[in-house]
PDB file of C-alpha atoms and ligand atoms in Angstrom:
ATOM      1  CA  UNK A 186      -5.377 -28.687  10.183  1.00 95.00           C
ATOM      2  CA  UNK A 187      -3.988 -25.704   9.322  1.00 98.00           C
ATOM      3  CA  UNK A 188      -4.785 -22.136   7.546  1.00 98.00           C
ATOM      4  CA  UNK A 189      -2.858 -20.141   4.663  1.00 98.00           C
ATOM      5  CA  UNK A 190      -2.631 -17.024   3.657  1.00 98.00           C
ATOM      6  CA  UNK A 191      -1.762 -15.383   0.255  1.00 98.00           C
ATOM      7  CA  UNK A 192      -1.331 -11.787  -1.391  1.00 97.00           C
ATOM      8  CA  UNK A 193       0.075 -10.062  -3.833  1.00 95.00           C
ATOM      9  CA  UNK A 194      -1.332 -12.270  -6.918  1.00 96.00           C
ATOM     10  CA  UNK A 195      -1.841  -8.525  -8.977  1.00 93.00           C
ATOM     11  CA  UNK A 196      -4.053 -10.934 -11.250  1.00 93.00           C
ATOM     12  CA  UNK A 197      -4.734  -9.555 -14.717  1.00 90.00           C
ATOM     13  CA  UNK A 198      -5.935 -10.776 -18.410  1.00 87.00           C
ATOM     14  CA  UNK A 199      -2.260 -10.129 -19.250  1.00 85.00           C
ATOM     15  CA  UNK A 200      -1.202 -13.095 -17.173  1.00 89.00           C
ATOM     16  CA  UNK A 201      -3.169 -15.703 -17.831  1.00 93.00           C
ATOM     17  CA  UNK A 202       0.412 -18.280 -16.314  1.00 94.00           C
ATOM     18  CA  UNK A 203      -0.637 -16.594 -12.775  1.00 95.00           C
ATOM     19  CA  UNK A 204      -4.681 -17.194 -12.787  1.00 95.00           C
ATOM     20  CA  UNK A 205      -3.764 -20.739 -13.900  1.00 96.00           C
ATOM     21  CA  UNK A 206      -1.230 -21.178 -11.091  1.00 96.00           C
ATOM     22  CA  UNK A 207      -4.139 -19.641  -8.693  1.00 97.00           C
ATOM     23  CA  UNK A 208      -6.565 -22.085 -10.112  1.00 96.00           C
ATOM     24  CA  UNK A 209      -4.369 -24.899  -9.390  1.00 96.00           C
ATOM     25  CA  UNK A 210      -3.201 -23.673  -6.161  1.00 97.00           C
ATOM     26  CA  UNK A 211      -7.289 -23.743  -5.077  1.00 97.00           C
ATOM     27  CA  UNK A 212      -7.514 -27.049  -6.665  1.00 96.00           C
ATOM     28  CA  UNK A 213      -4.815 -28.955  -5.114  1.00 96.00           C
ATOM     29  CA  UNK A 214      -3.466 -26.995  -2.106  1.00 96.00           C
ATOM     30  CA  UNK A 215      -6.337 -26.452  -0.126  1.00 97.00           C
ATOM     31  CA  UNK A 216      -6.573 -30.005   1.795  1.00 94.00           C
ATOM     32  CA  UNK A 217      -6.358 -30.292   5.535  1.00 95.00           C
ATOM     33  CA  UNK A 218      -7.069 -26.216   5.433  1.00 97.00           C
ATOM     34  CA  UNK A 219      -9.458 -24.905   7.411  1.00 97.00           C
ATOM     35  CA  UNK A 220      -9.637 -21.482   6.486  1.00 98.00           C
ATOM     36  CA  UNK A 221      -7.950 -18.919   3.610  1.00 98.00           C
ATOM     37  CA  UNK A 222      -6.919 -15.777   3.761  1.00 98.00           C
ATOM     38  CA  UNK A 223      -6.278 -13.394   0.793  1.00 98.00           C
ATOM     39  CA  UNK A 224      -4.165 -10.310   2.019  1.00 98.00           C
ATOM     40  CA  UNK A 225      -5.152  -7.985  -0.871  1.00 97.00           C
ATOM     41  CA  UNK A 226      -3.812  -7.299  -4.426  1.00 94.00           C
ATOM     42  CA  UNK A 227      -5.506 -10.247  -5.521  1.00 97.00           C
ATOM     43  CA  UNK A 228      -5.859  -8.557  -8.518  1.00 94.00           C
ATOM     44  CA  UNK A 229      -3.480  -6.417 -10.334  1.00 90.00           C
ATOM     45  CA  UNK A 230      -6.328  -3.432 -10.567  1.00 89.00           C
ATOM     46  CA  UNK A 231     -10.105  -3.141  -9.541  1.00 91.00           C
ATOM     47  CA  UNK A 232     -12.224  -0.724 -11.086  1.00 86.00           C
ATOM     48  CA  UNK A 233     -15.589  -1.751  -9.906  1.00 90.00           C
ATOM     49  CA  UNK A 234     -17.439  -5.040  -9.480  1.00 92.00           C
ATOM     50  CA  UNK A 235     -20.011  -3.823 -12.141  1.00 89.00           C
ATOM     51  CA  UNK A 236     -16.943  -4.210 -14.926  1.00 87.00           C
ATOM     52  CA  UNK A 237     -15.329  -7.217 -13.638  1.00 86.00           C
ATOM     53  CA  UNK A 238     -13.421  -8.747 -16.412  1.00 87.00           C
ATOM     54  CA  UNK A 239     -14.481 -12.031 -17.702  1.00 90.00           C
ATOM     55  CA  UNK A 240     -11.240 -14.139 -16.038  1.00 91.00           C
ATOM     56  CA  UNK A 241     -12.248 -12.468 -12.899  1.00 94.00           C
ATOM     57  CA  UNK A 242     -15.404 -13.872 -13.026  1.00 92.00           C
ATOM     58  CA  UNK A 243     -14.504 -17.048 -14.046  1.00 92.00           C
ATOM     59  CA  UNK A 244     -12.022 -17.106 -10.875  1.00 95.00           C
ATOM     60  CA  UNK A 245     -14.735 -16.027  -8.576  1.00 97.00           C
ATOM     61  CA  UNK A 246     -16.248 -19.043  -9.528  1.00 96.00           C
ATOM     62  CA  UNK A 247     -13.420 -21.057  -8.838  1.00 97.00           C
ATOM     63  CA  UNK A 248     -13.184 -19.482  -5.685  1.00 98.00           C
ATOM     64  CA  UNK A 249     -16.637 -20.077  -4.371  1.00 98.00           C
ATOM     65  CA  UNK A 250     -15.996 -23.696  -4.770  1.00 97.00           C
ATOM     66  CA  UNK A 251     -12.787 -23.323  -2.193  1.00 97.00           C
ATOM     67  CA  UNK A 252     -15.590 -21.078   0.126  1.00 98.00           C
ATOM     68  CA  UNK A 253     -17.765 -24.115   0.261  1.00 97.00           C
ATOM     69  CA  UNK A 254     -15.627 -25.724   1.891  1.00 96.00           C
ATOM     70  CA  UNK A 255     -13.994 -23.493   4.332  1.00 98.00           C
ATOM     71  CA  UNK A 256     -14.467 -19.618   4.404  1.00 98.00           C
ATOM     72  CA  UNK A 257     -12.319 -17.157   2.309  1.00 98.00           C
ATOM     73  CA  UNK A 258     -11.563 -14.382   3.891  1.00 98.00           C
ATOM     74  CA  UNK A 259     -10.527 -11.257   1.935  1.00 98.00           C
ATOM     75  CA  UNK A 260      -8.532  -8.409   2.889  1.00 98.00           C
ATOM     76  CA  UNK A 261      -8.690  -5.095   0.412  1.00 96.00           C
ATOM     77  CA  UNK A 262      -4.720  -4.394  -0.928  1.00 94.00           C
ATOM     78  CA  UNK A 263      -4.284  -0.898  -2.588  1.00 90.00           C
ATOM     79  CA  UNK A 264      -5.036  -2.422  -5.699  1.00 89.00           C
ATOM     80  CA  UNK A 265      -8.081  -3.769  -5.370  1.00 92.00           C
ATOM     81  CA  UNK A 266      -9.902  -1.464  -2.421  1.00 90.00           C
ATOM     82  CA  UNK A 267     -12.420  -1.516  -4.908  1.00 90.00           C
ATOM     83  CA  UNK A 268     -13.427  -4.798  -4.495  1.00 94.00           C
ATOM     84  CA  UNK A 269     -17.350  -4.730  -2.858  1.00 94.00           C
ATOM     85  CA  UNK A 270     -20.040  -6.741  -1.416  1.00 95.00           C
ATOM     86  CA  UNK A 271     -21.001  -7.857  -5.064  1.00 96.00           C
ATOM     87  CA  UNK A 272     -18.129  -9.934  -6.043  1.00 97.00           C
ATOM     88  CA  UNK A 273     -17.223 -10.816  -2.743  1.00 98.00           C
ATOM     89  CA  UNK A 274     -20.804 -12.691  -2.498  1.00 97.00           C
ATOM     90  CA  UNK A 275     -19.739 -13.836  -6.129  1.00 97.00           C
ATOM     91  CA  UNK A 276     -16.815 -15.344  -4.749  1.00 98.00           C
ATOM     92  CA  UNK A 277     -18.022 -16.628  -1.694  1.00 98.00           C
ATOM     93  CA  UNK A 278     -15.732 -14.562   0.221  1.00 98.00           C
ATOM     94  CA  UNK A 279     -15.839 -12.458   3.386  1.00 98.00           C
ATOM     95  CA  UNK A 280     -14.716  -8.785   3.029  1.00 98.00           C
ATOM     96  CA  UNK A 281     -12.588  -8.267   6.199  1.00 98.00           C
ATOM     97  CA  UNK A 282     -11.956  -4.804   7.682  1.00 96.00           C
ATOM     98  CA  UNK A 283      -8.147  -2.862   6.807  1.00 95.00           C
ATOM     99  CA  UNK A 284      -6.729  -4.567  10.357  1.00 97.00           C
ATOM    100  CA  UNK A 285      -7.672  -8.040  11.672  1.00 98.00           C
ATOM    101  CA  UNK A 286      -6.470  -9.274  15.136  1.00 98.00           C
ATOM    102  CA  UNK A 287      -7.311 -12.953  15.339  1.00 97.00           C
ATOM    103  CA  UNK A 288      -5.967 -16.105  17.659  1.00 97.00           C
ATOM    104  CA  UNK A 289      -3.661 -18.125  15.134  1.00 98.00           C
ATOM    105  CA  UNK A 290      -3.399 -21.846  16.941  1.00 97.00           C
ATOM    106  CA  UNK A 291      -2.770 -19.761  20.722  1.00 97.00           C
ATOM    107  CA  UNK A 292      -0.611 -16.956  19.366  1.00 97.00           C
ATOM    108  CA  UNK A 293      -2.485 -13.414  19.406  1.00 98.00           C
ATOM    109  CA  UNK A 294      -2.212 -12.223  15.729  1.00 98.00           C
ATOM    110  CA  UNK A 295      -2.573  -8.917  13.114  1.00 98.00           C
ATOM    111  CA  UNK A 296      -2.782  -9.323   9.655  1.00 98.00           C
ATOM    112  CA  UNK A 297      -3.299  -6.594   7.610  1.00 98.00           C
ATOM    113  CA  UNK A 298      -2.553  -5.714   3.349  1.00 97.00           C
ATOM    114  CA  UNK A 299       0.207  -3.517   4.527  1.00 96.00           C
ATOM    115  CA  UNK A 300       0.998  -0.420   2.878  1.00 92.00           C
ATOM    116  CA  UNK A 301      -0.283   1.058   5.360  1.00 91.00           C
ATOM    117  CA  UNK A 302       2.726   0.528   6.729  1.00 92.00           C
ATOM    118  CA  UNK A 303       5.182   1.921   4.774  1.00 88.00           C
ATOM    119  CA  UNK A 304       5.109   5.602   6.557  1.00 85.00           C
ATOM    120  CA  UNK A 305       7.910   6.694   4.536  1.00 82.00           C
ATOM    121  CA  UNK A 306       6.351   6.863   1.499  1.00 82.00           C
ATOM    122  CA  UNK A 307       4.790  10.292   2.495  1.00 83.00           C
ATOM    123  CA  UNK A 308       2.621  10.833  -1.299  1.00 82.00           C
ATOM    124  CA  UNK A 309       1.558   7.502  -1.124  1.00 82.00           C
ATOM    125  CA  UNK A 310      -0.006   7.649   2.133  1.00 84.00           C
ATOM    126  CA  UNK A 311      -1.680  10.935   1.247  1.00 85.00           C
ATOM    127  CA  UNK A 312      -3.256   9.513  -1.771  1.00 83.00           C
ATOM    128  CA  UNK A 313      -4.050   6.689   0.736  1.00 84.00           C
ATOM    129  CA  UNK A 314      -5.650   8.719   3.009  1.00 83.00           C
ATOM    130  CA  UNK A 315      -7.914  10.618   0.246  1.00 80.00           C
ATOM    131  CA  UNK A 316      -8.742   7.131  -1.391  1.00 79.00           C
ATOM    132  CA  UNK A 317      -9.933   5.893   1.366  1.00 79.00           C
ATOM    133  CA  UNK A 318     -12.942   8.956   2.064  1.00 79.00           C
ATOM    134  CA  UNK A 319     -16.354   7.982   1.844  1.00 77.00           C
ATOM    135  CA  UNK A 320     -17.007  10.818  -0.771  1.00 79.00           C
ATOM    136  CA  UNK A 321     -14.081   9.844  -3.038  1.00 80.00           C
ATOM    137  CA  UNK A 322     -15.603   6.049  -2.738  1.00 78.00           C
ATOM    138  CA  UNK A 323     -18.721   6.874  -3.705  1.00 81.00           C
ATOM    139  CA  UNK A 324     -18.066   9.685  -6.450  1.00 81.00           C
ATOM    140  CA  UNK A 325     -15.709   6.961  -7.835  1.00 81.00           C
ATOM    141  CA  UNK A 326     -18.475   4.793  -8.428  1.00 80.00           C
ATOM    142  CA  UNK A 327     -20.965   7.248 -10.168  1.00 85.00           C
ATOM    143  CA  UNK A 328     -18.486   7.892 -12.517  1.00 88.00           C
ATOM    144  CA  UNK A 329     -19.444   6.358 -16.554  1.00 89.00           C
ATOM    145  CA  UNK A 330     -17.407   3.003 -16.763  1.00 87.00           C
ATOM    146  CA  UNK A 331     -15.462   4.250 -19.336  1.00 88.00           C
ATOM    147  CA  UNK A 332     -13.823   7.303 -17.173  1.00 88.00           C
ATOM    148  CA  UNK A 333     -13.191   4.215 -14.367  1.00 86.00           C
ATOM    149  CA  UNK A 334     -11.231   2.572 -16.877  1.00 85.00           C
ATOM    150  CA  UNK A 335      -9.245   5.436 -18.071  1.00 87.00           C
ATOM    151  CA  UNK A 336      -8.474   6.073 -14.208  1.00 80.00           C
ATOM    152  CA  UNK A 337      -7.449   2.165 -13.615  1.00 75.00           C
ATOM    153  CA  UNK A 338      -5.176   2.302 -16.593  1.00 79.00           C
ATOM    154  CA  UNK A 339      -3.803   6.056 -15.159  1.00 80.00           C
ATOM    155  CA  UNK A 340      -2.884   4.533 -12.171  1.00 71.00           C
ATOM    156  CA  UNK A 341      -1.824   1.337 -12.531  1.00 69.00           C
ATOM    157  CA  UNK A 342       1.334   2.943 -14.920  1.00 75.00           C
ATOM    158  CA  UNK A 343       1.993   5.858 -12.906  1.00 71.00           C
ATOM    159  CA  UNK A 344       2.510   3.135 -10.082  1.00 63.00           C
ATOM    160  CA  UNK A 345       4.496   1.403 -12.476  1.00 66.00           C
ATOM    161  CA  UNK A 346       6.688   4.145 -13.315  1.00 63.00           C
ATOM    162  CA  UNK A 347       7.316   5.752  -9.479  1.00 60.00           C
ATOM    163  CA  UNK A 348       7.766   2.665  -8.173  1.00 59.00           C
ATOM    164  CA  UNK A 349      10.877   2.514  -9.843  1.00 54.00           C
ATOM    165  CA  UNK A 350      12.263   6.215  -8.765  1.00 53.00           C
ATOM    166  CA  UNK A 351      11.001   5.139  -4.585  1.00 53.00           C
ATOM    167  CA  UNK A 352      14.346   3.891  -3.008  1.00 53.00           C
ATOM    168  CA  UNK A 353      14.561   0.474  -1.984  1.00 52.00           C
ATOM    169  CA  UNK A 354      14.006   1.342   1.814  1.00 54.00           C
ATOM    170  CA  UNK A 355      10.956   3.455   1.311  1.00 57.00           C
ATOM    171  CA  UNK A 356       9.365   0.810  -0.323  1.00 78.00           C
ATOM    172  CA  UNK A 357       9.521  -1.415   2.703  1.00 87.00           C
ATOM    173  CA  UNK A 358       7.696  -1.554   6.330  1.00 92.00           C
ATOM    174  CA  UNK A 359       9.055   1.372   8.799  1.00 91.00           C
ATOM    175  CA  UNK A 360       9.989  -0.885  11.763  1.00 92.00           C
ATOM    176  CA  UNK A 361       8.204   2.049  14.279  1.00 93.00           C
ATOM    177  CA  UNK A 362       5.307   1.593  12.250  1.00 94.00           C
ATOM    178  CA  UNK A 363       5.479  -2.196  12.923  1.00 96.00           C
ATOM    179  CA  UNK A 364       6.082  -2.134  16.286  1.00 95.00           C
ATOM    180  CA  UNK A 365       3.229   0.422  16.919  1.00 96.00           C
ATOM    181  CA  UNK A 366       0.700  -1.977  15.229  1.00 97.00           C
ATOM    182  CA  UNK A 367       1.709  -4.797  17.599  1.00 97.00           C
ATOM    183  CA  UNK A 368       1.559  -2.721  20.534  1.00 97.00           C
ATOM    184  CA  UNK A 369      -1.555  -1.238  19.765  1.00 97.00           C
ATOM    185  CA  UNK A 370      -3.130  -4.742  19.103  1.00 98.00           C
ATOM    186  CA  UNK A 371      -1.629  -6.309  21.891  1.00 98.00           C
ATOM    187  CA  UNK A 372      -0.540  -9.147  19.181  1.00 98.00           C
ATOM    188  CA  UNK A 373       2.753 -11.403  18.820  1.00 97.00           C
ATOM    189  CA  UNK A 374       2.982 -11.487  15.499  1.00 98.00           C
ATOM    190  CA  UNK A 375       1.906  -9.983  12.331  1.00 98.00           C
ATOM    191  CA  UNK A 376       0.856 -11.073   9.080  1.00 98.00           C
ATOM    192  CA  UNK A 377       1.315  -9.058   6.146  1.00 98.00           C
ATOM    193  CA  UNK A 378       2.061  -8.520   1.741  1.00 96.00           C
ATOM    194  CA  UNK A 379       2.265  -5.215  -0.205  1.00 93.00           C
ATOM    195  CA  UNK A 380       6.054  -5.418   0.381  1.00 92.00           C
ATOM    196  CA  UNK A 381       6.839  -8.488  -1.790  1.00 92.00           C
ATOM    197  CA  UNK A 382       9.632  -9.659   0.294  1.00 93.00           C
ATOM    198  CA  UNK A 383       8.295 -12.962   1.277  1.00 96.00           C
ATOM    199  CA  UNK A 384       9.843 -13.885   4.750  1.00 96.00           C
ATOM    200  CA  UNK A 385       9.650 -14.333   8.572  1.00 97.00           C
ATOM    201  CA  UNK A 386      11.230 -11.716  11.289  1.00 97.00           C
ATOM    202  CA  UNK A 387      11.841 -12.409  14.612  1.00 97.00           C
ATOM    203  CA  UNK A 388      11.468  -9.159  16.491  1.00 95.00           C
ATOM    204  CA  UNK A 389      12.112  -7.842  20.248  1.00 88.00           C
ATOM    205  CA  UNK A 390      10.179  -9.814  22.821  1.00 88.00           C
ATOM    206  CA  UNK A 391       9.625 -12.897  20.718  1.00 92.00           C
ATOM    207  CA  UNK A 392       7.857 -11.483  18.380  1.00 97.00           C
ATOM    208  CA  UNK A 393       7.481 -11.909  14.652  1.00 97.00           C
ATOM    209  CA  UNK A 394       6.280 -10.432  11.264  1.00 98.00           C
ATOM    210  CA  UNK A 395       5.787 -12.586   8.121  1.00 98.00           C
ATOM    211  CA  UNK A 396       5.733 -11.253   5.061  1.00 97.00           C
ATOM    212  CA  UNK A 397       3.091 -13.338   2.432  1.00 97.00           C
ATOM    213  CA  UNK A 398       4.930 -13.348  -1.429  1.00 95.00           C
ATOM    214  CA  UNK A 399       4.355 -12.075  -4.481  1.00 95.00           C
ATOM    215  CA  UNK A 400       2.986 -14.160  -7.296  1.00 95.00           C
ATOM    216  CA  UNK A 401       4.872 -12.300 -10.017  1.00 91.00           C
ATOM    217  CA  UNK A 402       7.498 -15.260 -11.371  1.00 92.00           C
ATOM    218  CA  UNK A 403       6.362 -18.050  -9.430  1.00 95.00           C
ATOM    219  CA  UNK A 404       2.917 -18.496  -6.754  1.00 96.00           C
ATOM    220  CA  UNK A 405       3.689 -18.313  -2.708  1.00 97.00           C
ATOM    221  CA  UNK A 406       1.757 -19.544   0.449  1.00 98.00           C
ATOM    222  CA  UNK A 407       2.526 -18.950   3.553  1.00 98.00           C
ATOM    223  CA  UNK A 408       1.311 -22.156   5.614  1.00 98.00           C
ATOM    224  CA  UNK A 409       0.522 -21.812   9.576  1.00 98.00           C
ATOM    225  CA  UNK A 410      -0.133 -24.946  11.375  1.00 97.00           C
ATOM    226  CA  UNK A 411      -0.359 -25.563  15.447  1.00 96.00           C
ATOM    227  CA  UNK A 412       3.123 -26.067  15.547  1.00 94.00           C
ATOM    228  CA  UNK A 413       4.743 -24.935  11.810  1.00 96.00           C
ATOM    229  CA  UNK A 414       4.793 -21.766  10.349  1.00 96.00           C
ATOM    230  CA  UNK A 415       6.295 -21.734   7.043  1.00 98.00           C
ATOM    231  CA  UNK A 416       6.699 -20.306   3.495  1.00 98.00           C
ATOM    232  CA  UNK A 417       5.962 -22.231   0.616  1.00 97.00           C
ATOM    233  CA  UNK A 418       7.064 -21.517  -3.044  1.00 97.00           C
ATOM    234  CA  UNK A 419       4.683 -22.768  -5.663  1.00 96.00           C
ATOM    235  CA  UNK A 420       6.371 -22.682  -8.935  1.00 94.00           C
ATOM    236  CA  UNK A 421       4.411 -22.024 -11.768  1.00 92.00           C
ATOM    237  CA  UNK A 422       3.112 -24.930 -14.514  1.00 80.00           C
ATOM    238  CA  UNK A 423       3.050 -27.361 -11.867  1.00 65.00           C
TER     239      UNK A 423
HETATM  240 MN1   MN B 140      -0.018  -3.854  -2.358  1.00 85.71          MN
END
């Protein structure tokens, strides 16, 4: 048996090549798995389960298949914190908290979206911060659908545009911030996205920290087994 985890899919009606790849990826990948895990940024923006787009929908569905047959767990990406109890039941999925510490076949484990590690990125984590108060949550959500959707579109291309200005460095993981996390949890390795710099780092002390991939030009998995851990490239059209 063994259990995957994915991320970074930033899903959108503007890309129908990566819902298809998704859609085949739940179709034919998911034998021998006992449970999945989404590590946020499923989709590309969320601005409210009340206005889910119709492809959304339509890969909840799809989704809730995969769920009847082993559970889907979902962790929120900064994306896609909007993402509630609504289409999660949808989807069959279960909304885990920010920070997860589970037993991965014997080896203590965190998995987490992961921006919240990137400490460097001082704005970012302010907006964080704000985003993530109860008030702003739930004056977000009385606002008229059409104001939400103004806001998605606001954000997603001011991301767009300062992610290109952010050096590469401040875009990554701050090692101290890594290292905290592990202590903190008392875990061996750690399990994360956001980054899009799919790979696995041994660390001090036999550690590790495995970055999930993007699903931008082709679909990734990452694949852990009792005694394999390993990324898998899923090219798209296949
Ligand atoms: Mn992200």
């Amino acid at each position: 048996m063994r259990t995957l985890f994915v991320g970074d899919l930033h899903l959108s009606a503007d890309r129908p090549d990566i819902t298809q790849a998704f859609l085949t990826f739940l179709d034919t990948q998911l034998a021998d798995t006992e449970a999945l895990y989404i590590l946020g940024d499923l989709f590309e923006v969320w601005v409210g389960d009340d206005i889910a787009e119709p492809f959304a929908n339509q890969l909840a569905d799809a989704i809730k298949l995969a769920a009847q047959k082993m559970p889907v767990y979902f962790i929120h990406g900064n994306r896609d914190f909007l993402i509630g109890g609504t289409f999660a039941k949808r989807s069959g999925m279960t909304l885990l908290p920010e920070v997860v510490v589970l037993n991965l076949y014997g080896i203590d484990s965190v998995i987490l979206h992961g921006d919240s590690l990137c400490t460097l990125d001082k704005p970012y984590q302010r907006f964080r911060k704000f985003r993530n108060m109860a008030w702003t949550k739930w004056l977000y959500a009385h606002l008229p659908k059409s104001k939400r959707l103004g806001i998605a579109a606001k954000i997603r291309s001011r991301s767009q545009s300062s992610n290109q200005q952010k050096s590469y460095s401040i875009m990554d993981v701050e090692p101290d911030a890594v290292l905290e996390l592990l202590d903190s949890t008392q875990t061996q390795q750690m399990i994360h996205g956001h980054t899009h710099r799919p790979a696995i780092h041994s660390l001090t002390n036999g550690k590790r920290r495995i970055v999930v991939g993007d699903w931008y030009e082709q679909g990734s998995m990452l694949c852990v087994s009792q005694d394999n851990i390993e990324l898998i490239e899923l090219p798209f059209g296949k």
